[in-house]
Coordinates of C-alpha atoms (C1' of nucleotides) in Angstrom, one line a residue:
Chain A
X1 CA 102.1 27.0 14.8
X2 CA 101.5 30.9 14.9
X3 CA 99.2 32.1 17.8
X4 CA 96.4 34.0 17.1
X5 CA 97.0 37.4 17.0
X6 CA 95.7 39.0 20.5
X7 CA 95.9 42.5 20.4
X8 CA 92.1 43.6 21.4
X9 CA 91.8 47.5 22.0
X10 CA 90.6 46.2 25.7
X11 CA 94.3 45.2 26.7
X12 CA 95.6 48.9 25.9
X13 CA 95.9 50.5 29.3
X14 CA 97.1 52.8 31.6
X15 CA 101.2 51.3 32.2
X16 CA 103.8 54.3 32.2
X17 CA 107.4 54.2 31.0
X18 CA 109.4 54.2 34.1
X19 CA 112.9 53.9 35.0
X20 CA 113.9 50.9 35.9
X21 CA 112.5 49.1 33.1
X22 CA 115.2 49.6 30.9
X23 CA 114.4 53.2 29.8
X24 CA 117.2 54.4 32.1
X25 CA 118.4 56.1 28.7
X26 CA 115.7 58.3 27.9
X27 CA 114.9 62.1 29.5
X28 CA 112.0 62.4 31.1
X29 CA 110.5 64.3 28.4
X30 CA 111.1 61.5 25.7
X31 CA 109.4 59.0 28.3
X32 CA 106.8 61.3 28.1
X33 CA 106.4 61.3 24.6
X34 CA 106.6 57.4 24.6
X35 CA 104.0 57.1 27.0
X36 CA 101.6 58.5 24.3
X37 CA 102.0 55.1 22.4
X38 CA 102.0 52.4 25.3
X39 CA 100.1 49.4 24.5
X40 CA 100.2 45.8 27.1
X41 CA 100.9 42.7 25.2
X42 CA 99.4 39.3 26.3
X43 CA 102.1 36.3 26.7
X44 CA 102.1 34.0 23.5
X45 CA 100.2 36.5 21.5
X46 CA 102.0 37.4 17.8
X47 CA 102.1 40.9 17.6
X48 CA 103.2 41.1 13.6
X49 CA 104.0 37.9 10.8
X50 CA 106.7 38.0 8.9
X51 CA 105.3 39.5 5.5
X52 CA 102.9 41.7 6.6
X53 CA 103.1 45.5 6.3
X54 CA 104.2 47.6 9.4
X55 CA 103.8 50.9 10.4
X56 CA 105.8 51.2 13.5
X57 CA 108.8 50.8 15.9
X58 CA 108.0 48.9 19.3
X59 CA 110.1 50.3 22.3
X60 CA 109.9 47.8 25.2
X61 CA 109.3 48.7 28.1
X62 CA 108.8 45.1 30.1
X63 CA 108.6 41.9 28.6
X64 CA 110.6 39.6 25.9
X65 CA 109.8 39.8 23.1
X66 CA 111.3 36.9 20.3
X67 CA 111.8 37.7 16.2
X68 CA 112.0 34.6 14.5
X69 CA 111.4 33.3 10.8
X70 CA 110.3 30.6 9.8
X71 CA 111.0 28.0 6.5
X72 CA 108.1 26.7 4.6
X73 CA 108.6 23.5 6.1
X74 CA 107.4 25.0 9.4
X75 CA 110.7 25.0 10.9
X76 CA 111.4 28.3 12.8
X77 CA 114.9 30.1 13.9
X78 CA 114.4 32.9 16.5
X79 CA 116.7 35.5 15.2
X80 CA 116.9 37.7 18.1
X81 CA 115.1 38.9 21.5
X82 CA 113.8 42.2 22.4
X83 CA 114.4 42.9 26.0
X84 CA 112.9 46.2 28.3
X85 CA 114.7 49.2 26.7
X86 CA 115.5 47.9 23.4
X87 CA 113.5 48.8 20.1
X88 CA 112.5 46.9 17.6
X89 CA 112.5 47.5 13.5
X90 CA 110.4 45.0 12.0
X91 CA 110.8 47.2 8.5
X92 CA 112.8 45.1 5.5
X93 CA 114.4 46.9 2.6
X94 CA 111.3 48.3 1.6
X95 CA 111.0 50.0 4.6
X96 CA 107.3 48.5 4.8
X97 CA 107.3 44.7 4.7
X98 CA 108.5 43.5 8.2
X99 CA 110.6 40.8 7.7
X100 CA 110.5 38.8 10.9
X101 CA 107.5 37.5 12.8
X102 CA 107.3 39.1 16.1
X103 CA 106.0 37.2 19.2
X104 CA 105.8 38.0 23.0
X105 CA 107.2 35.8 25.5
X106 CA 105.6 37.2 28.9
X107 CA 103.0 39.3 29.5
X108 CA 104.4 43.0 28.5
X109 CA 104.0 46.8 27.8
X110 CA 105.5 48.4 24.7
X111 CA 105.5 51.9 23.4
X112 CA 104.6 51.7 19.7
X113 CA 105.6 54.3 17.6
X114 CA 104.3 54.7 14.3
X115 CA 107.1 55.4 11.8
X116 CA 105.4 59.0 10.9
X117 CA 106.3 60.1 14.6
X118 CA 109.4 57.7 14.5
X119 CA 111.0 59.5 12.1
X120 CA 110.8 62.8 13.2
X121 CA 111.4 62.4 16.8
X122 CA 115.3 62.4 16.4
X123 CA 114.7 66.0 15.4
X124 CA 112.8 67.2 18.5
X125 CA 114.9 65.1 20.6
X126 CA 118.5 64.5 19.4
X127 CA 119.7 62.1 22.5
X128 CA 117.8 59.7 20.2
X129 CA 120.3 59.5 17.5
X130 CA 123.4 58.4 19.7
X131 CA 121.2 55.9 22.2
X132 CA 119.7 54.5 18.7
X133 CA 123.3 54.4 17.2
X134 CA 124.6 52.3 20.1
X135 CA 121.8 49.8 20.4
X136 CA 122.1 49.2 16.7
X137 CA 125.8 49.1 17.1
X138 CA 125.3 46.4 20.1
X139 CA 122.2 44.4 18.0
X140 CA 125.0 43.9 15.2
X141 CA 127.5 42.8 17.3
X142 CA 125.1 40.5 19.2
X143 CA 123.9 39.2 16.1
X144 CA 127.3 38.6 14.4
X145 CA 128.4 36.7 17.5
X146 CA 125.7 34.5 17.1
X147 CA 126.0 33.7 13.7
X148 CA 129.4 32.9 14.4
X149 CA 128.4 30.3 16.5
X150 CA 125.5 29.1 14.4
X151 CA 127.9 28.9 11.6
X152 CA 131.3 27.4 13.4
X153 CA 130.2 26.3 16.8
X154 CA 129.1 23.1 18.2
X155 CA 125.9 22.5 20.2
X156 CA 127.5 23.3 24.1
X157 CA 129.3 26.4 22.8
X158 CA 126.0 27.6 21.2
X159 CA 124.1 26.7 24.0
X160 CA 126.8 28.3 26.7
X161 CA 127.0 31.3 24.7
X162 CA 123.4 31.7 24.7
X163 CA 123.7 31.8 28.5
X164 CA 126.5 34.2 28.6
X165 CA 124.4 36.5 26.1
X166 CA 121.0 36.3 28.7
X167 CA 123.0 37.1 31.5
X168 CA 124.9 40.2 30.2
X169 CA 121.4 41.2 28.7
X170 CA 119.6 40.8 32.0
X171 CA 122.0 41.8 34.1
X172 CA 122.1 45.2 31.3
X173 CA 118.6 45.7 32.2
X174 CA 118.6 45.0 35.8
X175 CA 121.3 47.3 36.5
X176 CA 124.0 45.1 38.3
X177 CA 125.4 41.8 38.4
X178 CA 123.4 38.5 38.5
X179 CA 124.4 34.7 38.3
X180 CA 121.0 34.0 38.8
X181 CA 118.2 34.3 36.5
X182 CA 115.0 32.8 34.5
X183 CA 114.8 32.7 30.9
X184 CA 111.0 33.0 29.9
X185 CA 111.6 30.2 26.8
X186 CA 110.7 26.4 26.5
X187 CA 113.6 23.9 25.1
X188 CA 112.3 23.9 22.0
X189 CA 112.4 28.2 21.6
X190 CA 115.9 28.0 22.6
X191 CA 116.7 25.3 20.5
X192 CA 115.1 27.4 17.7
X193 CA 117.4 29.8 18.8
X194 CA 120.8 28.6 18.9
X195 CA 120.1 26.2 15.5
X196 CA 119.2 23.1 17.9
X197 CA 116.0 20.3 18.5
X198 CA 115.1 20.8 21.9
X199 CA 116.4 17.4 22.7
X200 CA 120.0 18.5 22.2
X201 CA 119.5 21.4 23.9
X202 CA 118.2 19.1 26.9
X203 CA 121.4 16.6 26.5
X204 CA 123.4 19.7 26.5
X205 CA 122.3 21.7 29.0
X206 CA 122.1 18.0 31.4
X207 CA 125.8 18.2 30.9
X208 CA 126.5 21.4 32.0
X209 CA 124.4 20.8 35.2
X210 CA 126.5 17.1 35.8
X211 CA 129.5 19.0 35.4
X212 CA 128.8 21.9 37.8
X213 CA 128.7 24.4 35.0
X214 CA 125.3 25.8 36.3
X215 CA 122.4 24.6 38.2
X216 CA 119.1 24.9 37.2
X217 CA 115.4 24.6 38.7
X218 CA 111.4 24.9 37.8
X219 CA 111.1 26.0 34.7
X220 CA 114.5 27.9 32.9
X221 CA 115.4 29.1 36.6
X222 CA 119.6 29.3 36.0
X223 CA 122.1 29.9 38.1
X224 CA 125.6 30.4 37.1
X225 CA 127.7 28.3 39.4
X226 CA 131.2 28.4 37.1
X227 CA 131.1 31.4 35.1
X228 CA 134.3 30.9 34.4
X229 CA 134.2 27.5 32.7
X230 CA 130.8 28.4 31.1
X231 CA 133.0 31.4 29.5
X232 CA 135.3 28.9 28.5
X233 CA 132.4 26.5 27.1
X234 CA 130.8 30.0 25.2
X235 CA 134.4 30.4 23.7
X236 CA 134.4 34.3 24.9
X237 CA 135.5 36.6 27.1
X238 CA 132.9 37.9 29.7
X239 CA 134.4 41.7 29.9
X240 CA 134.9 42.1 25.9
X241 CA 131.3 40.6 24.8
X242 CA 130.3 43.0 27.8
X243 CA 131.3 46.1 25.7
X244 CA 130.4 44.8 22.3
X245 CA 126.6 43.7 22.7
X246 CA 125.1 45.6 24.8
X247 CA 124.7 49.5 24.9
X248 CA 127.1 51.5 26.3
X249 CA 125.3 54.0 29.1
X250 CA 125.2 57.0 28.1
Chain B
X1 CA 144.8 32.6 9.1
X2 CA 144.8 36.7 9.2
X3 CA 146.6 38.4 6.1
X4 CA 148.7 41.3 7.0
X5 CA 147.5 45.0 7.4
X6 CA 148.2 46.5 3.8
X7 CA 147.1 50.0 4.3
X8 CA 149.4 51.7 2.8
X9 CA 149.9 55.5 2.4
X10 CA 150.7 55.3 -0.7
X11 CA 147.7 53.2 -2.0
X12 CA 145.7 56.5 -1.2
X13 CA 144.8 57.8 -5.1
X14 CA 142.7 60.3 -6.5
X15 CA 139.9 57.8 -7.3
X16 CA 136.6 59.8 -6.9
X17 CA 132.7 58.7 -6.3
X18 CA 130.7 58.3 -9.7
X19 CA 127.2 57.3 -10.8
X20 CA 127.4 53.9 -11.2
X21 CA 129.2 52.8 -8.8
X22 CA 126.7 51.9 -5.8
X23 CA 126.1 55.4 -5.2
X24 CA 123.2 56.4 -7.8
X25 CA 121.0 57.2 -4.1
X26 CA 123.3 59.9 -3.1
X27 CA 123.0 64.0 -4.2
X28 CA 126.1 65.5 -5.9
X29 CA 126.9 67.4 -2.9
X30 CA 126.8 64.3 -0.7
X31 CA 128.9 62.9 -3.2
X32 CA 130.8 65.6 -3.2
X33 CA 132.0 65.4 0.8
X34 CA 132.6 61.7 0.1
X35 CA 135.4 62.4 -2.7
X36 CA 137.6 64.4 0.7
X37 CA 137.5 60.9 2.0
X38 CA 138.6 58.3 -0.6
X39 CA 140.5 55.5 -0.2
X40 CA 142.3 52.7 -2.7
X41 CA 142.3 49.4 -0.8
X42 CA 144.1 46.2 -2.3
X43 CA 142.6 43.0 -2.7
X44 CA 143.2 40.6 -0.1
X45 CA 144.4 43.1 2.7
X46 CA 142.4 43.7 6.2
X47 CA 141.1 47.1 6.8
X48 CA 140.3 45.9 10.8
X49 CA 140.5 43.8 12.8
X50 CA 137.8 42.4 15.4
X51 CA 138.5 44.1 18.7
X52 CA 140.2 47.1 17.4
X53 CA 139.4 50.6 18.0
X54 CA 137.5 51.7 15.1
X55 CA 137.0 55.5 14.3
X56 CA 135.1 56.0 10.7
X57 CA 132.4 54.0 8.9
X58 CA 133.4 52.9 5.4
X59 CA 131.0 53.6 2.4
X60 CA 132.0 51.2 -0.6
X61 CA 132.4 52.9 -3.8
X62 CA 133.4 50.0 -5.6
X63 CA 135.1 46.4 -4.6
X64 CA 133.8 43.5 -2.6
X65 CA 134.7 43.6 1.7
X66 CA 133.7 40.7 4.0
X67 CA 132.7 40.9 7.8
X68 CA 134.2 37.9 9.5
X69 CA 134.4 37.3 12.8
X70 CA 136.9 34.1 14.1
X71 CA 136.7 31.4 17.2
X72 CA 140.0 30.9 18.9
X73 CA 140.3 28.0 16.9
X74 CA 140.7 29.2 14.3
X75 CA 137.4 28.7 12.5
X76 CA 136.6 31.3 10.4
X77 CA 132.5 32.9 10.1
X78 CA 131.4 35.4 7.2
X79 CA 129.0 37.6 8.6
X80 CA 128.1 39.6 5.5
X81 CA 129.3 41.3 2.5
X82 CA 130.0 45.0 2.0
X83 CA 128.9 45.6 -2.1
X84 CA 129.1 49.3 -3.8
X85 CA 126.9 51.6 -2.2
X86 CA 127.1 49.5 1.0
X87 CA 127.7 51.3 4.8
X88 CA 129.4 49.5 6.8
X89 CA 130.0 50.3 10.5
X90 CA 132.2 48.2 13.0
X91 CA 131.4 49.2 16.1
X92 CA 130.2 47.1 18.6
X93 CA 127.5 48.7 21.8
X94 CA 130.5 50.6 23.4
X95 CA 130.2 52.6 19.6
X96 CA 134.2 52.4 19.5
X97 CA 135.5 48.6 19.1
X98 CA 135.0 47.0 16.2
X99 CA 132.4 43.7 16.5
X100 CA 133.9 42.5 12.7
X101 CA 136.9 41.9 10.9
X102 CA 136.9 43.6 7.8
X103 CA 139.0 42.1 4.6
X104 CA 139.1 43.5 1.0
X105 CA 137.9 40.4 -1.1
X106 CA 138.9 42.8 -3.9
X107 CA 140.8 45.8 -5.1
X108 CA 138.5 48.6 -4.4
X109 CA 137.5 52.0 -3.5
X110 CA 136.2 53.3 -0.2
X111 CA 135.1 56.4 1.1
X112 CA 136.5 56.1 5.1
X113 CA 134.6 58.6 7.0
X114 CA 135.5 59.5 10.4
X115 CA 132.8 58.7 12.8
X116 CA 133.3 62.5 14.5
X117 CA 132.2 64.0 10.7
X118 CA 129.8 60.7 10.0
X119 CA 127.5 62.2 13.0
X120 CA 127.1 65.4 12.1
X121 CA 126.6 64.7 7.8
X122 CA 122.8 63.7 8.4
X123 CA 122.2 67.4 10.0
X124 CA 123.5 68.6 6.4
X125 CA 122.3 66.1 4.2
X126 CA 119.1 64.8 5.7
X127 CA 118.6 62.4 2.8
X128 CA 121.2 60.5 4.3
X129 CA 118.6 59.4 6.9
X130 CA 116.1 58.1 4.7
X131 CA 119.4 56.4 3.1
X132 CA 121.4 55.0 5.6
X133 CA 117.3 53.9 7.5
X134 CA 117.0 51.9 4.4
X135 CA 120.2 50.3 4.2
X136 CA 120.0 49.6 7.8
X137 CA 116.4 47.3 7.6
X138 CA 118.1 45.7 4.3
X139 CA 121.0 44.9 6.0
X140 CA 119.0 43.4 9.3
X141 CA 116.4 41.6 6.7
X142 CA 119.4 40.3 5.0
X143 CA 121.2 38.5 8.0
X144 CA 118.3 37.4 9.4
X145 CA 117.5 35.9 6.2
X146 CA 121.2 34.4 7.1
X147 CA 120.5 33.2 10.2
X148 CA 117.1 31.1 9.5
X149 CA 119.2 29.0 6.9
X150 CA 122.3 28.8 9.0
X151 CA 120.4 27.2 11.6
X152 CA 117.5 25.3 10.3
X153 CA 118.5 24.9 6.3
X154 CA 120.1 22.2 4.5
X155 CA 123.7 22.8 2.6
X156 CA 121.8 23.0 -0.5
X157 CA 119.2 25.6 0.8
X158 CA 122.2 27.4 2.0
X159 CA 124.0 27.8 -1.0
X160 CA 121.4 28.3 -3.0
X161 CA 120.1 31.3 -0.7
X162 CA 123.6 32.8 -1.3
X163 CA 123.4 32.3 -4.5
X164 CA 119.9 33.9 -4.8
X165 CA 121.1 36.9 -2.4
X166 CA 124.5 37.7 -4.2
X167 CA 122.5 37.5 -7.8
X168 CA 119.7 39.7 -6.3
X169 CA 122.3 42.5 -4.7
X170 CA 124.8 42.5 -7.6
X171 CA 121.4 43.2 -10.0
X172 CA 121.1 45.8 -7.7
X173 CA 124.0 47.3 -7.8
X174 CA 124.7 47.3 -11.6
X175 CA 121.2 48.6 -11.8
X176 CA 119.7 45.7 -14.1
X177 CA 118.3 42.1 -13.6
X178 CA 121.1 39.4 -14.4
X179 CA 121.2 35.4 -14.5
X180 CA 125.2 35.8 -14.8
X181 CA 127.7 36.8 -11.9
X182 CA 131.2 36.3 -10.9
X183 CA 131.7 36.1 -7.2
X184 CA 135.3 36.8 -5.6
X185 CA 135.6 34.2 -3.2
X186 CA 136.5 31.0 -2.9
X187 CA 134.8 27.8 -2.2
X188 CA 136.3 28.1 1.1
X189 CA 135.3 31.8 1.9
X190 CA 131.8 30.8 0.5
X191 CA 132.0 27.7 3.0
X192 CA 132.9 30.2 5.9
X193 CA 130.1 32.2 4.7
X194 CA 127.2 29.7 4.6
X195 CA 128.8 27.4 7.4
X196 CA 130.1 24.5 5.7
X197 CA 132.9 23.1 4.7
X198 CA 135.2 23.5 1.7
X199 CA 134.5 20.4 0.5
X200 CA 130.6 20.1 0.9
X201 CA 130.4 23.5 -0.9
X202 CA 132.1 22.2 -3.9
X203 CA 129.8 19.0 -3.9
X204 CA 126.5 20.8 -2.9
X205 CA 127.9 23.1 -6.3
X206 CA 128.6 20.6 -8.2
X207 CA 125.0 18.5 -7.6
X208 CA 123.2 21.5 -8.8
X209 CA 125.5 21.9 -12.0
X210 CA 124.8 18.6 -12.6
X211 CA 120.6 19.1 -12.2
X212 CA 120.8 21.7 -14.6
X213 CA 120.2 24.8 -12.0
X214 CA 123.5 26.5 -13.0
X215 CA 126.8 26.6 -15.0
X216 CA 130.2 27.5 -13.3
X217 CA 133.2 28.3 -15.4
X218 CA 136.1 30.1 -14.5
X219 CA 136.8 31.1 -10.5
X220 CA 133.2 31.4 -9.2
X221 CA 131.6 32.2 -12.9
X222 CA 127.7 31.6 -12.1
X223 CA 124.9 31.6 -15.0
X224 CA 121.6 30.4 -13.5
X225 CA 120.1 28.5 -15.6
X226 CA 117.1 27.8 -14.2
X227 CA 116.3 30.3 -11.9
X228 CA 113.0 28.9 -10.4
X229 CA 114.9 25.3 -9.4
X230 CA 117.1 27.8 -7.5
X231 CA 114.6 29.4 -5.7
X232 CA 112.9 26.4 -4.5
X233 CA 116.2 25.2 -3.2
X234 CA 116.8 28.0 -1.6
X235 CA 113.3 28.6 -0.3
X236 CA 112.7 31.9 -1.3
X237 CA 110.2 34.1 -3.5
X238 CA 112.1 36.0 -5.6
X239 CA 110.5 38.8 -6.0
X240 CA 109.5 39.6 -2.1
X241 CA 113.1 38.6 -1.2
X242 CA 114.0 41.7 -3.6
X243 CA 111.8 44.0 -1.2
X244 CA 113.4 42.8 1.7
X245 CA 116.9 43.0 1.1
X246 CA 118.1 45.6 -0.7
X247 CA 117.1 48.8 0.0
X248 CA 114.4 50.7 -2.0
X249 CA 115.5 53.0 -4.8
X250 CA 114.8 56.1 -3.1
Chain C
dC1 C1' 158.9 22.9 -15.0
dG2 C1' 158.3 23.2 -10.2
dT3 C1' 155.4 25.4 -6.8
dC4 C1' 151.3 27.2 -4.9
dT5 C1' 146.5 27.6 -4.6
dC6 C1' 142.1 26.0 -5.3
dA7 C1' 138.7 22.5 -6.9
dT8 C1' 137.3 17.9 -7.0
dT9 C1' 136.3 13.3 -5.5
dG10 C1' 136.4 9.2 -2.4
dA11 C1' 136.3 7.0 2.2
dT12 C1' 135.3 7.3 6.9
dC13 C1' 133.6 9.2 11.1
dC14 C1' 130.8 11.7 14.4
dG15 C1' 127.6 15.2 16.1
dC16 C1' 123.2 16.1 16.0
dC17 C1' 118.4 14.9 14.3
dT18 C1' 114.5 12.0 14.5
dC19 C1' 111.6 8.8 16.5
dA20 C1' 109.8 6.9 20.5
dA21 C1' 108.7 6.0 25.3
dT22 C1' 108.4 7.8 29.9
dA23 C1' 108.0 11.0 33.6
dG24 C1' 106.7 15.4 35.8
dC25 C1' 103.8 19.3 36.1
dT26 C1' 99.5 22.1 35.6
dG27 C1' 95.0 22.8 34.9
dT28 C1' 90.2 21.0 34.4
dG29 C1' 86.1 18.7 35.2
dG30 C1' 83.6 15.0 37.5
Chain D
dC1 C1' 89.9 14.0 45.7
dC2 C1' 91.1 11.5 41.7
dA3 C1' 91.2 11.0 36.6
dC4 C1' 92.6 12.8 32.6
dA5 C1' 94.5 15.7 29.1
dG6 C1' 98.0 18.6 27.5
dC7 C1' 102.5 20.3 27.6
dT8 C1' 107.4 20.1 28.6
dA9 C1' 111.5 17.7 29.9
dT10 C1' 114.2 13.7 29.9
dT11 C1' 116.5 9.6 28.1
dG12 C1' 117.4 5.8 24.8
dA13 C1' 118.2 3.9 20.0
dG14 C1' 119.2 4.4 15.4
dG15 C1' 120.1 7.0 11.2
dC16 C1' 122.0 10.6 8.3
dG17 C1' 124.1 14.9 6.8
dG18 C1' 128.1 17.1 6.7
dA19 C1' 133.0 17.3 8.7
dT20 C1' 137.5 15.4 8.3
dC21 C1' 141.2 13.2 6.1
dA22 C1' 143.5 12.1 2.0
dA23 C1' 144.7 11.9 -2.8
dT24 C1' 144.4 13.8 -7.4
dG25 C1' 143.6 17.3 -10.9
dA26 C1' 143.8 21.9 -12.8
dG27 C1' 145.3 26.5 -13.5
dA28 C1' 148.3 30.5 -12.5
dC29 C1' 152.7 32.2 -11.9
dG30 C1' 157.6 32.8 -11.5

DNA sequence: CGTCTCATTGATCCGCCTCAATAGCTGTGG
DNA sequence: CCACAGCTATTGAGGCGGATCAATGAGACG
């Protein structure tokens, strides 16, 4: 199931942190910093398995990236996504042993900071310790919601709120509004991610298009045509989850 | 389905930090400043409630708290346990309203510190970093852990992860390995926490006390009895589940 | 001794999974 | 240009795990 790992040293080039792609948050001097660690990432490659030992943070610049276990049986939950601008912890209890598996979804560019730097940079540059407070404030929150619904909801509330949850994220990232956006995942990853089989998610995500919730096209192209009702079907309210999981601007 | 706000003036006592209580990883001084900020909370009483403003992040010096967060149906989702020594802050990405609903599961102690003195500690103490870096990665490890089961795991992996994960962080705690626990819940909390019902907790139990894994007696009186049936069930390695989630002894 | 809460067990139902077949799309090689 | 393979989406049929409803038991407490 895992794709070979990718990362040849010919892939590292010359891509800059910019704003725009969700590093609207740091100084220019910080982007400066980060751009002494970019690396590109190749679509479908695995960038670290759960279990191995890791030595660094990941900033995104562009790109998804997914974190997602996986049960002996082979059967594999995405926990969470990494979108431009957020970072990424692979680090367990141990502070060593990542314990996710990390995977990219598109073609992308990361800054990789190796925890020796990590760790000191909140001294050289304190903005870091309130932007990093607030995205691990908003990746609780996100997370909690979603285990909510893994827990208590049925398939079209996990499905709708997996909606809602892309479109504040992209829409975060993007800067404004949208009702209109692609979601770089098959059926089967976002089944794996709202606790589905990709033929549920299929049934469900028919319904929504029969009943005018949203439309969709080629391949994950969605547009939002009642964002009220898919609230409704997401059992949330747009404005609050707004606040809650994704970082406020600072 | 919400039990009234208890928080009383008067249940404010002089009870003070002390080795052996969850906080073994903090200096004297650091213990110190946590004594200005105790707090006696009463079994059963909410601390917060999801959606509230939320000022100060709670470090548990002794007692059991839940995070829960509700549907507007009612339903009710566990999203983690706050044990001794545990940090727990609300905040959602806005860093101000509270992502969690936070109940005392037990009589305990707290030290409540106000997120305005809470930002500037690690400038004092900089262990606190390391610390609260730690906890952070063992919490993420730990939910994650969660998740996988919630979504792709049987009732009987699920309750035997949270049997595994409650055995492995009370151990921790009390410093010790242990194959004997009590737990302060209920089969229905434990349902809301593993997303099941009452009912299929109590059989899903009652099947493993009957293959010989463990003996209940009592409220929620566990003896694992055969620790490596449990850990199969609950697809785990015992010992690298240790790394992941609970935090290093620094 | 009645009440309240929680655990236990049985019976029934339904949401989602699994299996299976088909269709659409993309890329590849003849 | 077509043939074919590989992958994803779609749709149907059937089965099962866990929810729900309901009744009883078992402590704890006033």
């Amino acid at each position: 199931m895992f794709i070979e790992f990718q990362f040849a040293e010919d892939t590292i080039v010359a891509a800059r942190v910019f704003p725009g792609m969700g590093v609207e948050n740091l100084s220019t001097k910080l982007q400066t910093e980060f751009n002494q660690h970019i690396r590109q990432i190749a679509n479908n490659s695995t960038l670290l398995i759960e279990g191995d030992e890791c030595r660094a943070v990941y900033f995104v610049v562009g790109g998804w990236l997914s974190l997602s276990k996986a049960l002996a049986e082979g059967q594999n939950q995405i926990i969470d996504f990494a979108l431009p601008g957020d970072f990424v912890d692979p680090a367990g209890g141990d502070g060593m042993t990542s314990s996710v598996t990390i995977d990219a979804l598109t073609d992308g560019t990361l800054a990789v900071l190796p925890y020796r730097r990590w760790t000191t940079m909140p001294g050289e540059w304190p903005e870091l310790h309130s932007l990093t407070h607030l995205m691990e404030a908003a990746k609780n929150a996100r997370r909690a919601e979603r285990m909510l619904r893994l827990g208590k909801g049925t398939a079209e509330m996990r499905v709708a709120y997996a909606l809602v949850e892309f479109c504040i994220r992209i829409a975060s990232v993007c800067g404004s509004e949208i009702a209109e956006f692609h979601i770089p995942l098959t059926q089967q990853q976002l089944g794996d991610f709202v606790g589905l089989s990709s033929v549920h998610v299929c049934r469900t995500m028919r319904r929504m298009v029969r009943n005018g919730v949203i439309e969709m096209s080629d391949h994950m192209d969605i547009r939002v045509l009642d964002s009220r009702s898919l609230a409704r079907l997401a059992g949330v309210d747009i404005e609050s989850l707004k606040r809650g999981i994704v970082p406020l601007r600072l």
